[in-house]
Short mmCIF file of C-alpha atoms in Angstrom, two decimals:
data_model
loop_
_atom_site.label_atom_id
_atom_site.label_comp_id
_atom_site.label_asym_id
_atom_site.label_seq_id
_atom_site.Cartn_x
_atom_site.Cartn_y
_atom_site.Cartn_z
CA MET A 1 15.93 -64.06 181.35
CA ASP A 2 14.47 -60.71 182.23
CA ARG A 3 16.56 -58.53 184.08
CA PRO A 4 15.72 -58.36 187.70
CA PRO A 5 15.04 -55.04 189.40
CA GLU A 6 17.82 -52.73 190.24
CA SER A 7 17.28 -53.22 193.97
CA ASP A 8 18.36 -56.92 193.23
CA LEU A 9 21.54 -56.20 191.32
CA HIS A 10 24.97 -55.75 192.58
CA HIS A 11 27.66 -54.86 190.17
CA GLU A 12 25.47 -56.37 187.48
CA PHE A 13 25.21 -59.60 189.48
CA PHE A 14 21.79 -60.99 190.16
CA LYS A 15 20.52 -62.19 193.57
CA ALA A 16 20.47 -65.94 193.65
CA GLU A 17 16.62 -66.21 193.60
CA HIS A 18 16.55 -64.89 190.10
CA THR A 19 19.25 -67.14 188.85
CA THR A 20 17.63 -69.97 190.62
CA ARG A 21 14.21 -69.51 189.01
CA TYR A 22 15.76 -68.90 185.60
CA LEU A 23 17.67 -72.24 185.93
CA GLU A 24 14.80 -74.14 187.20
CA ASN A 25 12.69 -73.35 184.35
CA TYR A 26 15.55 -73.78 181.72
CA VAL A 27 16.38 -77.45 183.06
CA ASP A 28 12.63 -78.38 182.61
CA SER A 29 12.01 -76.78 179.26
CA HIS A 30 15.14 -77.88 177.41
CA CYS A 31 15.41 -81.37 176.14
CA TYR A 32 18.09 -82.98 173.93
CA ALA A 33 18.06 -86.70 172.53
CA GLY A 34 14.71 -87.11 174.23
CA ARG A 35 16.06 -86.13 177.70
CA SER A 36 15.28 -83.24 179.76
CA LEU A 37 18.39 -81.49 181.30
CA ARG A 38 16.80 -82.07 184.83
CA SER A 39 16.95 -85.88 184.15
CA ARG A 40 20.75 -85.51 183.31
CA ILE A 41 21.47 -83.74 186.77
CA GLU A 42 22.69 -85.81 189.60
CA LEU A 43 22.51 -84.34 193.14
CA GLY A 44 24.66 -85.61 195.89
CA PHE A 45 27.62 -86.34 193.58
CA SER A 46 30.97 -85.34 195.09
CA VAL A 47 33.85 -85.13 192.66
CA GLU A 48 36.95 -86.77 193.92
CA SER A 49 39.20 -86.33 190.86
CA VAL A 50 39.26 -84.96 187.37
CA ALA A 51 41.89 -85.86 185.01
CA LYS A 52 42.47 -85.34 181.24
CA HIS A 53 42.72 -88.72 179.22
CA GLY A 54 43.50 -87.99 175.42
CA ASP A 55 40.34 -86.10 174.14
CA GLU A 56 38.25 -86.88 177.17
CA TRP A 57 37.94 -85.95 180.97
CA LEU A 58 37.70 -88.82 183.35
CA VAL A 59 35.61 -87.61 186.32
CA ILE A 60 35.51 -89.82 189.35
CA GLY A 61 33.24 -89.35 192.17
CA ASN A 62 31.39 -90.91 195.15
CA LYS A 63 28.89 -92.56 193.22
CA ALA A 64 30.45 -93.26 189.55
CA GLN A 65 32.81 -92.33 187.10
CA TYR A 66 32.14 -90.41 183.66
CA ARG A 67 34.07 -89.92 180.61
CA THR A 68 33.20 -86.63 178.97
CA PRO A 69 34.49 -84.17 176.17
CA LYS A 70 33.82 -81.16 178.14
CA ILE A 71 33.97 -80.04 181.74
CA ILE A 72 32.32 -77.00 183.37
CA VAL A 73 33.35 -75.76 186.79
CA ALA A 74 30.55 -74.39 188.93
CA ASN A 75 31.95 -72.76 191.96
CA GLY A 76 28.95 -71.42 193.54
CA LEU A 77 28.90 -67.57 192.75
CA PHE A 78 25.14 -67.52 192.75
CA SER A 79 24.56 -69.78 195.73
CA SER A 80 21.85 -69.03 198.55
CA ALA A 81 23.42 -67.61 201.48
CA ASN A 82 24.33 -70.04 204.20
CA ILE A 83 25.34 -68.84 207.52
CA PRO A 84 25.99 -71.56 210.19
CA LYS A 85 24.60 -71.28 213.64
CA PHE A 86 27.15 -70.50 216.26
CA VAL A 87 26.84 -71.15 219.95
CA GLY A 88 26.21 -67.52 221.58
CA ASP A 89 25.63 -65.85 218.21
CA ASP A 90 22.33 -64.31 219.62
CA THR A 91 24.20 -62.64 222.52
CA PHE A 92 27.43 -61.77 220.54
CA GLY A 93 26.89 -58.11 220.49
CA ALA A 94 28.41 -57.36 216.84
CA PRO A 95 27.17 -57.99 213.28
CA ILE A 96 27.18 -61.40 211.92
CA ILE A 97 26.61 -61.09 208.03
CA HIS A 98 26.97 -63.11 204.90
CA GLN A 99 29.35 -62.17 202.19
CA GLU A 100 26.31 -61.22 200.02
CA GLU A 101 25.68 -58.30 202.50
CA PHE A 102 29.07 -57.41 202.91
CA GLY A 103 29.30 -54.58 200.40
CA GLN A 104 26.19 -52.91 201.69
CA SER A 105 27.17 -53.17 205.24
CA SER A 106 29.07 -50.75 207.50
CA VAL A 107 31.39 -53.49 208.88
CA LEU A 108 34.50 -51.76 207.54
CA THR A 109 33.61 -48.19 208.07
CA SER A 110 31.97 -48.50 211.61
CA PRO A 111 33.97 -46.90 214.36
CA GLU A 112 32.58 -49.23 216.95
CA LEU A 113 34.08 -52.30 215.13
CA HIS A 114 37.85 -52.80 215.43
CA LYS A 115 38.21 -56.51 214.42
CA VAL A 116 36.53 -58.59 211.79
CA THR A 117 36.76 -62.38 211.43
CA VAL A 118 35.83 -64.22 208.16
CA VAL A 119 34.74 -67.72 208.36
CA GLY A 120 34.94 -69.87 205.39
CA GLY A 121 37.54 -71.02 202.81
CA GLY A 122 35.76 -70.58 199.64
CA LYS A 123 36.29 -67.73 197.00
CA SER A 124 33.76 -65.38 198.50
CA ALA A 125 35.80 -65.59 201.87
CA ALA A 126 39.03 -65.00 199.98
CA ASP A 127 37.68 -61.95 198.21
CA MET A 128 36.64 -60.49 201.58
#
């Protein structure tokens, strides 16, 4: 993967669009045992439980269950920003930002802002 421009980096992390483009190309261009990686991806699969059974992991989800020797936890560090729509957000009168913008914002240093509310329960919300 080519290094994105400096303006698209934050502490050596790339903006989501660069990682997404790289991964889209990767899953289409890499094949194993006659199948592309894209053909092995199942969207809309919600994991309900993961348990170790001997040398394998049993993954049970909303559509199926799988036995596999390895597990990868993908928790969304490079996800695209998602800001929910709130009633009255257009007249709120204070900044509403995504965690992606937090480090470059003046939310914590602005003398006009005295309270901050963090909405979310993921890792990025906890980091903030």
